[in-house]
């Protein structure tokens, strides 16, 4: 691309129109520049204390990396958002592909709107899971909820292009899960660049 002198607009070579993707980069809901980041102190907030509502959309996706007091989207809000976009079944499929048995995410939620997990036949909210499961599903469902809010309906969540940073991705995971987590994330999201410590 080249710049038209004095106009500040980028042009396609051989074409005299502004390049649309450059303008789109400044829209919060545009999927062309998806970045999410999760710090080691990440935690899923309760609906009552969720402070992320006061943050800009793009900053909310990376805030836990820079500000440990800012929590991730409550799972009930993530569930609600994904349901609105008709993506909850897709989220369940992806999460279950990445979870280690015996825990599985179910399509159901409890009376508080929190998604339920099946632990050997016992339905549990995420707050009742072990630290490893709780932290893993917290950031993963947060990321999927953000993706569902920007991707067009024709695209699957696994077709998303972007960058996701996860500090201490293996935090509290069982050793067998630690050995496979990066490989399974890369296989599930082949167009996402993963930066994990």
JSON list of C-alpha atoms in Angstrom, two decimals:
[
{"chain": "A", "resi": 1, "resn": "UNK", "atom": "CA", "xyz": [0.00, 0.00, 0.00]},
{"chain": "A", "resi": 2, "resn": "UNK", "atom": "CA", "xyz": [1.00, 3.62, -0.43]},
{"chain": "A", "resi": 3, "resn": "UNK", "atom": "CA", "xyz": [-0.18, 6.84, 1.15]},
{"chain": "A", "resi": 4, "resn": "UNK", "atom": "CA", "xyz": [-1.91, 9.58, -0.80]},
{"chain": "A", "resi": 5, "resn": "UNK", "atom": "CA", "xyz": [0.06, 12.73, -0.19]},
{"chain": "A", "resi": 6, "resn": "UNK", "atom": "CA", "xyz": [-1.62, 14.98, 2.39]},
{"chain": "A", "resi": 7, "resn": "UNK", "atom": "CA", "xyz": [-4.73, 12.77, 2.79]},
{"chain": "A", "resi": 8, "resn": "UNK", "atom": "CA", "xyz": [-3.51, 10.30, 5.42]},
{"chain": "A", "resi": 9, "resn": "UNK", "atom": "CA", "xyz": [-5.33, 7.49, 3.56]},
{"chain": "A", "resi": 10, "resn": "UNK", "atom": "CA", "xyz": [-3.70, 4.25, 2.48]},
{"chain": "A", "resi": 11, "resn": "UNK", "atom": "CA", "xyz": [-4.32, 3.12, -1.06]},
{"chain": "A", "resi": 12, "resn": "UNK", "atom": "CA", "xyz": [-4.08, -0.21, -2.81]},
{"chain": "A", "resi": 13, "resn": "UNK", "atom": "CA", "xyz": [-1.41, -0.23, -5.52]},
{"chain": "A", "resi": 14, "resn": "UNK", "atom": "CA", "xyz": [-3.20, 0.27, -8.80]},
{"chain": "A", "resi": 15, "resn": "UNK", "atom": "CA", "xyz": [-6.45, 1.09, -7.02]},
{"chain": "A", "resi": 16, "resn": "UNK", "atom": "CA", "xyz": [-7.47, 4.52, -5.76]},
{"chain": "A", "resi": 17, "resn": "UNK", "atom": "CA", "xyz": [-9.62, 3.36, -2.78]},
{"chain": "A", "resi": 18, "resn": "UNK", "atom": "CA", "xyz": [-8.70, 3.35, 0.94]},
{"chain": "A", "resi": 19, "resn": "UNK", "atom": "CA", "xyz": [-7.70, -0.09, 2.18]},
{"chain": "A", "resi": 20, "resn": "UNK", "atom": "CA", "xyz": [-10.70, -1.25, 4.23]},
{"chain": "A", "resi": 21, "resn": "UNK", "atom": "CA", "xyz": [-8.77, -3.53, 6.57]},
{"chain": "A", "resi": 22, "resn": "UNK", "atom": "CA", "xyz": [-6.74, -0.61, 7.90]},
{"chain": "A", "resi": 23, "resn": "UNK", "atom": "CA", "xyz": [-9.92, 1.24, 8.88]},
{"chain": "A", "resi": 24, "resn": "UNK", "atom": "CA", "xyz": [-11.35, -1.96, 10.39]},
{"chain": "A", "resi": 25, "resn": "UNK", "atom": "CA", "xyz": [-8.40, -2.37, 12.77]},
{"chain": "A", "resi": 26, "resn": "UNK", "atom": "CA", "xyz": [-9.83, 0.45, 14.88]},
{"chain": "A", "resi": 27, "resn": "UNK", "atom": "CA", "xyz": [-13.18, -1.26, 15.52]},
{"chain": "A", "resi": 28, "resn": "UNK", "atom": "CA", "xyz": [-13.34, -3.19, 18.81]},
{"chain": "A", "resi": 29, "resn": "UNK", "atom": "CA", "xyz": [-15.52, -5.93, 17.34]},
{"chain": "A", "resi": 30, "resn": "UNK", "atom": "CA", "xyz": [-13.43, -6.52, 14.21]},
{"chain": "A", "resi": 31, "resn": "UNK", "atom": "CA", "xyz": [-11.98, -10.08, 14.08]},
{"chain": "A", "resi": 32, "resn": "UNK", "atom": "CA", "xyz": [-8.96, -9.03, 12.03]},
{"chain": "A", "resi": 33, "resn": "UNK", "atom": "CA", "xyz": [-6.84, -8.06, 15.02]},
{"chain": "A", "resi": 34, "resn": "UNK", "atom": "CA", "xyz": [-7.79, -10.43, 17.86]},
{"chain": "A", "resi": 35, "resn": "UNK", "atom": "CA", "xyz": [-5.40, -10.41, 20.81]},
{"chain": "A", "resi": 36, "resn": "UNK", "atom": "CA", "xyz": [-6.09, -11.89, 24.24]},
{"chain": "A", "resi": 37, "resn": "UNK", "atom": "CA", "xyz": [-3.71, -12.33, 27.18]},
{"chain": "A", "resi": 38, "resn": "UNK", "atom": "CA", "xyz": [-3.99, -14.02, 30.55]},
{"chain": "A", "resi": 39, "resn": "UNK", "atom": "CA", "xyz": [-1.69, -13.37, 33.50]},
{"chain": "A", "resi": 40, "resn": "UNK", "atom": "CA", "xyz": [-0.57, -15.92, 36.09]},
{"chain": "A", "resi": 41, "resn": "UNK", "atom": "CA", "xyz": [-2.85, -14.36, 38.71]},
{"chain": "A", "resi": 42, "resn": "UNK", "atom": "CA", "xyz": [-5.92, -14.82, 36.47]},
{"chain": "A", "resi": 43, "resn": "UNK", "atom": "CA", "xyz": [-9.17, -15.65, 38.15]},
{"chain": "A", "resi": 44, "resn": "UNK", "atom": "CA", "xyz": [-12.80, -15.70, 37.10]},
{"chain": "A", "resi": 45, "resn": "UNK", "atom": "CA", "xyz": [-14.80, -12.97, 38.80]},
{"chain": "A", "resi": 46, "resn": "UNK", "atom": "CA", "xyz": [-18.23, -13.23, 40.34]},
{"chain": "A", "resi": 47, "resn": "UNK", "atom": "CA", "xyz": [-21.01, -11.34, 38.57]},
{"chain": "A", "resi": 48, "resn": "UNK", "atom": "CA", "xyz": [-21.47, -9.05, 41.58]},
{"chain": "A", "resi": 49, "resn": "UNK", "atom": "CA", "xyz": [-17.84, -7.90, 41.57]},
{"chain": "A", "resi": 50, "resn": "UNK", "atom": "CA", "xyz": [-17.04, -7.97, 37.85]},
{"chain": "A", "resi": 51, "resn": "UNK", "atom": "CA", "xyz": [-14.99, -4.85, 37.14]},
{"chain": "A", "resi": 52, "resn": "UNK", "atom": "CA", "xyz": [-14.29, -5.64, 33.48]},
{"chain": "A", "resi": 53, "resn": "UNK", "atom": "CA", "xyz": [-17.44, -3.83, 32.39]},
{"chain": "A", "resi": 54, "resn": "UNK", "atom": "CA", "xyz": [-15.70, -0.50, 32.94]},
{"chain": "A", "resi": 55, "resn": "UNK", "atom": "CA", "xyz": [-12.78, -1.34, 30.64]},
{"chain": "A", "resi": 56, "resn": "UNK", "atom": "CA", "xyz": [-12.43, -0.89, 26.90]},
{"chain": "A", "resi": 57, "resn": "UNK", "atom": "CA", "xyz": [-13.28, -4.03, 24.94]},
{"chain": "A", "resi": 58, "resn": "UNK", "atom": "CA", "xyz": [-9.76, -4.65, 23.67]},
{"chain": "A", "resi": 59, "resn": "UNK", "atom": "CA", "xyz": [-8.08, -3.86, 26.98]},
{"chain": "A", "resi": 60, "resn": "UNK", "atom": "CA", "xyz": [-10.49, -6.21, 28.78]},
{"chain": "A", "resi": 61, "resn": "UNK", "atom": "CA", "xyz": [-9.04, -9.07, 26.69]},
{"chain": "A", "resi": 62, "resn": "UNK", "atom": "CA", "xyz": [-5.51, -8.47, 28.02]},
{"chain": "A", "resi": 63, "resn": "UNK", "atom": "CA", "xyz": [-6.06, -6.75, 31.40]},
{"chain": "A", "resi": 64, "resn": "UNK", "atom": "CA", "xyz": [-5.28, -9.77, 33.60]},
{"chain": "A", "resi": 65, "resn": "UNK", "atom": "CA", "xyz": [-1.75, -9.84, 32.18]},
{"chain": "A", "resi": 66, "resn": "UNK", "atom": "CA", "xyz": [-1.03, -6.32, 33.41]},
{"chain": "A", "resi": 67, "resn": "UNK", "atom": "CA", "xyz": [-3.33, -5.80, 36.39]},
{"chain": "A", "resi": 68, "resn": "UNK", "atom": "CA", "xyz": [-3.65, -8.79, 38.74]},
{"chain": "A", "resi": 69, "resn": "UNK", "atom": "CA", "xyz": [-6.65, -7.30, 40.54]},
{"chain": "A", "resi": 70, "resn": "UNK", "atom": "CA", "xyz": [-8.75, -7.42, 37.34]},
{"chain": "A", "resi": 71, "resn": "UNK", "atom": "CA", "xyz": [-10.55, -10.74, 36.93]},
{"chain": "A", "resi": 72, "resn": "UNK", "atom": "CA", "xyz": [-11.85, -12.58, 33.91]},
{"chain": "A", "resi": 73, "resn": "UNK", "atom": "CA", "xyz": [-15.42, -12.56, 32.68]},
{"chain": "A", "resi": 74, "resn": "UNK", "atom": "CA", "xyz": [-17.77, -14.45, 35.02]},
{"chain": "A", "resi": 75, "resn": "UNK", "atom": "CA", "xyz": [-18.71, -17.80, 33.51]},
{"chain": "A", "resi": 76, "resn": "UNK", "atom": "CA", "xyz": [-22.41, -16.95, 33.73]},
{"chain": "A", "resi": 77, "resn": "UNK", "atom": "CA", "xyz": [-21.83, -13.85, 31.54]},
{"chain": "A", "resi": 78, "resn": "UNK", "atom": "CA", "xyz": [-19.68, -15.87, 29.14]},
{"chain": "A", "resi": 79, "resn": "UNK", "atom": "CA", "xyz": [-22.45, -18.48, 28.94]},
{"chain": "A", "resi": 80, "resn": "UNK", "atom": "CA", "xyz": [-25.08, -15.78, 28.30]},
{"chain": "A", "resi": 81, "resn": "UNK", "atom": "CA", "xyz": [-22.94, -14.10, 25.64]},
{"chain": "A", "resi": 82, "resn": "UNK", "atom": "CA", "xyz": [-22.20, -17.37, 23.82]},
{"chain": "A", "resi": 83, "resn": "UNK", "atom": "CA", "xyz": [-25.88, -18.36, 23.97]},
{"chain": "A", "resi": 84, "resn": "UNK", "atom": "CA", "xyz": [-26.86, -15.04, 22.37]},
{"chain": "A", "resi": 85, "resn": "UNK", "atom": "CA", "xyz": [-24.47, -15.77, 19.51]},
{"chain": "A", "resi": 86, "resn": "UNK", "atom": "CA", "xyz": [-25.76, -19.39, 19.24]},
{"chain": "A", "resi": 87, "resn": "UNK", "atom": "CA", "xyz": [-22.26, -20.64, 20.02]},
{"chain": "A", "resi": 88, "resn": "UNK", "atom": "CA", "xyz": [-22.55, -22.40, 23.38]},
{"chain": "A", "resi": 89, "resn": "UNK", "atom": "CA", "xyz": [-22.68, -25.89, 21.82]},
{"chain": "A", "resi": 90, "resn": "UNK", "atom": "CA", "xyz": [-19.52, -25.05, 19.90]},
{"chain": "A", "resi": 91, "resn": "UNK", "atom": "CA", "xyz": [-17.86, -23.82, 23.12]},
{"chain": "A", "resi": 92, "resn": "UNK", "atom": "CA", "xyz": [-18.83, -27.07, 24.90]},
{"chain": "A", "resi": 93, "resn": "UNK", "atom": "CA", "xyz": [-17.31, -29.13, 22.08]},
{"chain": "A", "resi": 94, "resn": "UNK", "atom": "CA", "xyz": [-14.02, -27.16, 22.10]},
{"chain": "A", "resi": 95, "resn": "UNK", "atom": "CA", "xyz": [-13.66, -27.12, 25.89]},
{"chain": "A", "resi": 96, "resn": "UNK", "atom": "CA", "xyz": [-14.31, -30.87, 26.11]},
{"chain": "A", "resi": 97, "resn": "UNK", "atom": "CA", "xyz": [-11.72, -31.52, 23.41]},
{"chain": "A", "resi": 98, "resn": "UNK", "atom": "CA", "xyz": [-9.17, -29.69, 25.57]},
{"chain": "A", "resi": 99, "resn": "UNK", "atom": "CA", "xyz": [-10.18, -30.91, 29.06]},
{"chain": "A", "resi": 100, "resn": "UNK", "atom": "CA", "xyz": [-8.68, -33.97, 30.68]},
{"chain": "A", "resi": 101, "resn": "UNK", "atom": "CA", "xyz": [-11.07, -36.64, 31.96]},
{"chain": "A", "resi": 102, "resn": "UNK", "atom": "CA", "xyz": [-12.99, -37.14, 34.20]},
{"chain": "A", "resi": 103, "resn": "UNK", "atom": "CA", "xyz": [-14.33, -33.55, 33.91]},
{"chain": "A", "resi": 104, "resn": "UNK", "atom": "CA", "xyz": [-16.59, -32.55, 31.03]},
{"chain": "A", "resi": 105, "resn": "UNK", "atom": "CA", "xyz": [-18.47, -29.31, 30.32]},
{"chain": "A", "resi": 106, "resn": "UNK", "atom": "CA", "xyz": [-22.22, -29.85, 29.87]},
{"chain": "A", "resi": 107, "resn": "UNK", "atom": "CA", "xyz": [-24.66, -27.79, 27.79]},
{"chain": "A", "resi": 108, "resn": "UNK", "atom": "CA", "xyz": [-26.64, -27.01, 30.97]},
{"chain": "A", "resi": 109, "resn": "UNK", "atom": "CA", "xyz": [-26.34, -24.25, 33.55]},
{"chain": "A", "resi": 110, "resn": "UNK", "atom": "CA", "xyz": [-27.48, -23.89, 37.16]},
{"chain": "A", "resi": 111, "resn": "UNK", "atom": "CA", "xyz": [-29.99, -21.46, 38.69]},
{"chain": "A", "resi": 112, "resn": "UNK", "atom": "CA", "xyz": [-27.30, -18.74, 38.84]},
{"chain": "A", "resi": 113, "resn": "UNK", "atom": "CA", "xyz": [-26.62, -19.08, 35.11]},
{"chain": "A", "resi": 114, "resn": "UNK", "atom": "CA", "xyz": [-23.23, -20.74, 35.63]},
{"chain": "A", "resi": 115, "resn": "UNK", "atom": "CA", "xyz": [-22.28, -23.54, 33.24]},
{"chain": "A", "resi": 116, "resn": "UNK", "atom": "CA", "xyz": [-22.20, -26.99, 34.81]},
{"chain": "A", "resi": 117, "resn": "UNK", "atom": "CA", "xyz": [-19.45, -29.57, 34.55]},
{"chain": "A", "resi": 118, "resn": "UNK", "atom": "CA", "xyz": [-19.88, -33.32, 34.81]},
{"chain": "A", "resi": 119, "resn": "UNK", "atom": "CA", "xyz": [-17.39, -34.86, 37.23]},
{"chain": "A", "resi": 120, "resn": "UNK", "atom": "CA", "xyz": [-17.91, -38.64, 37.12]},
{"chain": "A", "resi": 121, "resn": "UNK", "atom": "CA", "xyz": [-21.68, -38.16, 36.82]},
{"chain": "A", "resi": 122, "resn": "UNK", "atom": "CA", "xyz": [-21.92, -35.34, 39.39]},
{"chain": "A", "resi": 123, "resn": "UNK", "atom": "CA", "xyz": [-22.97, -31.91, 38.01]},
{"chain": "A", "resi": 124, "resn": "UNK", "atom": "CA", "xyz": [-20.76, -29.15, 39.46]},
{"chain": "A", "resi": 125, "resn": "UNK", "atom": "CA", "xyz": [-20.21, -25.43, 38.80]},
{"chain": "A", "resi": 126, "resn": "UNK", "atom": "CA", "xyz": [-16.63, -24.42, 38.00]},
{"chain": "A", "resi": 127, "resn": "UNK", "atom": "CA", "xyz": [-16.16, -23.08, 41.54]},
{"chain": "A", "resi": 128, "resn": "UNK", "atom": "CA", "xyz": [-16.34, -26.67, 42.82]},
{"chain": "A", "resi": 129, "resn": "UNK", "atom": "CA", "xyz": [-13.62, -27.98, 40.50]},
{"chain": "A", "resi": 130, "resn": "UNK", "atom": "CA", "xyz": [-9.95, -28.30, 41.43]},
{"chain": "A", "resi": 131, "resn": "UNK", "atom": "CA", "xyz": [-7.68, -25.28, 40.94]},
{"chain": "A", "resi": 132, "resn": "UNK", "atom": "CA", "xyz": [-6.20, -26.64, 37.71]},
{"chain": "A", "resi": 133, "resn": "UNK", "atom": "CA", "xyz": [-9.55, -27.24, 36.04]},
{"chain": "A", "resi": 134, "resn": "UNK", "atom": "CA", "xyz": [-11.04, -24.00, 37.36]},
{"chain": "A", "resi": 135, "resn": "UNK", "atom": "CA", "xyz": [-8.16, -21.82, 36.11]},
{"chain": "A", "resi": 136, "resn": "UNK", "atom": "CA", "xyz": [-7.98, -23.59, 32.75]},
{"chain": "A", "resi": 137, "resn": "UNK", "atom": "CA", "xyz": [-11.70, -23.37, 31.95]},
{"chain": "A", "resi": 138, "resn": "UNK", "atom": "CA", "xyz": [-11.82, -19.80, 33.30]},
{"chain": "A", "resi": 139, "resn": "UNK", "atom": "CA", "xyz": [-9.39, -18.33, 30.78]},
{"chain": "A", "resi": 140, "resn": "UNK", "atom": "CA", "xyz": [-10.41, -20.66, 27.95]},
{"chain": "A", "resi": 141, "resn": "UNK", "atom": "CA", "xyz": [-14.14, -19.84, 28.21]},
{"chain": "A", "resi": 142, "resn": "UNK", "atom": "CA", "xyz": [-13.28, -16.14, 28.60]},
{"chain": "A", "resi": 143, "resn": "UNK", "atom": "CA", "xyz": [-11.26, -16.32, 25.37]},
{"chain": "A", "resi": 144, "resn": "UNK", "atom": "CA", "xyz": [-14.03, -18.21, 23.53]},
{"chain": "A", "resi": 145, "resn": "UNK", "atom": "CA", "xyz": [-16.64, -15.70, 24.71]},
{"chain": "A", "resi": 146, "resn": "UNK", "atom": "CA", "xyz": [-14.53, -12.82, 23.36]},
{"chain": "A", "resi": 147, "resn": "UNK", "atom": "CA", "xyz": [-14.07, -14.66, 20.07]},
{"chain": "A", "resi": 148, "resn": "UNK", "atom": "CA", "xyz": [-17.80, -15.40, 19.79]},
{"chain": "A", "resi": 149, "resn": "UNK", "atom": "CA", "xyz": [-18.57, -11.69, 20.18]},
{"chain": "A", "resi": 150, "resn": "UNK", "atom": "CA", "xyz": [-16.45, -10.68, 17.17]},
{"chain": "A", "resi": 151, "resn": "UNK", "atom": "CA", "xyz": [-16.50, -13.56, 14.70]},
{"chain": "A", "resi": 152, "resn": "UNK", "atom": "CA", "xyz": [-19.12, -13.58, 11.94]},
{"chain": "A", "resi": 153, "resn": "UNK", "atom": "CA", "xyz": [-21.69, -16.36, 12.24]},
{"chain": "A", "resi": 154, "resn": "UNK", "atom": "CA", "xyz": [-20.29, -18.18, 9.21]},
{"chain": "A", "resi": 155, "resn": "UNK", "atom": "CA", "xyz": [-16.92, -18.71, 10.92]},
{"chain": "A", "resi": 156, "resn": "UNK", "atom": "CA", "xyz": [-16.23, -21.38, 13.52]},
{"chain": "A", "resi": 157, "resn": "UNK", "atom": "CA", "xyz": [-14.43, -20.39, 16.70]},
{"chain": "A", "resi": 158, "resn": "UNK", "atom": "CA", "xyz": [-11.60, -22.73, 15.74]},
{"chain": "A", "resi": 159, "resn": "UNK", "atom": "CA", "xyz": [-11.08, -20.74, 12.51]},
{"chain": "A", "resi": 160, "resn": "UNK", "atom": "CA", "xyz": [-10.20, -17.57, 14.41]},
{"chain": "A", "resi": 161, "resn": "UNK", "atom": "CA", "xyz": [-6.96, -15.80, 13.56]},
{"chain": "A", "resi": 162, "resn": "UNK", "atom": "CA", "xyz": [-5.07, -13.97, 16.28]},
{"chain": "A", "resi": 163, "resn": "UNK", "atom": "CA", "xyz": [-2.64, -14.04, 19.16]},
{"chain": "A", "resi": 164, "resn": "UNK", "atom": "CA", "xyz": [-3.26, -15.45, 22.63]},
{"chain": "A", "resi": 165, "resn": "UNK", "atom": "CA", "xyz": [-0.73, -15.07, 25.45]},
{"chain": "A", "resi": 166, "resn": "UNK", "atom": "CA", "xyz": [-1.04, -17.25, 28.56]},
{"chain": "A", "resi": 167, "resn": "UNK", "atom": "CA", "xyz": [1.39, -16.77, 31.41]},
{"chain": "A", "resi": 168, "resn": "UNK", "atom": "CA", "xyz": [2.02, -20.06, 33.23]},
{"chain": "A", "resi": 169, "resn": "UNK", "atom": "CA", "xyz": [-0.45, -22.00, 31.08]},
{"chain": "A", "resi": 170, "resn": "UNK", "atom": "CA", "xyz": [0.29, -25.15, 33.12]},
{"chain": "A", "resi": 171, "resn": "UNK", "atom": "CA", "xyz": [-0.61, -23.56, 36.47]},
{"chain": "A", "resi": 172, "resn": "UNK", "atom": "CA", "xyz": [-2.01, -26.29, 38.77]},
{"chain": "A", "resi": 173, "resn": "UNK", "atom": "CA", "xyz": [-2.46, -28.76, 35.90]},
{"chain": "A", "resi": 174, "resn": "UNK", "atom": "CA", "xyz": [-1.65, -32.42, 36.45]},
{"chain": "A", "resi": 175, "resn": "UNK", "atom": "CA", "xyz": [1.77, -33.40, 35.00]},
{"chain": "A", "resi": 176, "resn": "UNK", "atom": "CA", "xyz": [0.18, -35.51, 32.25]},
{"chain": "A", "resi": 177, "resn": "UNK", "atom": "CA", "xyz": [-1.94, -32.53, 31.20]},
{"chain": "A", "resi": 178, "resn": "UNK", "atom": "CA", "xyz": [1.05, -30.16, 31.33]},
{"chain": "A", "resi": 179, "resn": "UNK", "atom": "CA", "xyz": [2.80, -32.31, 28.73]},
{"chain": "A", "resi": 180, "resn": "UNK", "atom": "CA", "xyz": [-0.10, -32.14, 26.24]},
{"chain": "A", "resi": 181, "resn": "UNK", "atom": "CA", "xyz": [-1.76, -28.74, 26.81]},
{"chain": "A", "resi": 182, "resn": "UNK", "atom": "CA", "xyz": [0.22, -26.76, 24.21]},
{"chain": "A", "resi": 183, "resn": "UNK", "atom": "CA", "xyz": [-0.10, -29.42, 21.55]},
{"chain": "A", "resi": 184, "resn": "UNK", "atom": "CA", "xyz": [-3.88, -29.71, 22.06]},
{"chain": "A", "resi": 185, "resn": "UNK", "atom": "CA", "xyz": [-4.39, -25.91, 22.04]},
{"chain": "A", "resi": 186, "resn": "UNK", "atom": "CA", "xyz": [-2.41, -25.61, 18.79]},
{"chain": "A", "resi": 187, "resn": "UNK", "atom": "CA", "xyz": [-4.35, -28.46, 17.21]},
{"chain": "A", "resi": 188, "resn": "UNK", "atom": "CA", "xyz": [-7.72, -27.00, 18.23]},
{"chain": "A", "resi": 189, "resn": "UNK", "atom": "CA", "xyz": [-6.86, -23.47, 17.04]},
{"chain": "A", "resi": 190, "resn": "UNK", "atom": "CA", "xyz": [-4.42, -23.82, 14.13]},
{"chain": "A", "resi": 191, "resn": "UNK", "atom": "CA", "xyz": [-4.62, -20.12, 13.14]},
{"chain": "A", "resi": 192, "resn": "UNK", "atom": "CA", "xyz": [-3.99, -18.73, 16.62]},
{"chain": "A", "resi": 193, "resn": "UNK", "atom": "CA", "xyz": [-0.40, -17.92, 17.58]},
{"chain": "A", "resi": 194, "resn": "UNK", "atom": "CA", "xyz": [0.09, -19.15, 21.16]},
{"chain": "A", "resi": 195, "resn": "UNK", "atom": "CA", "xyz": [2.66, -17.51, 23.41]},
{"chain": "A", "resi": 196, "resn": "UNK", "atom": "CA", "xyz": [2.76, -19.47, 26.63]},
{"chain": "A", "resi": 197, "resn": "UNK", "atom": "CA", "xyz": [5.20, -19.62, 29.52]}
]
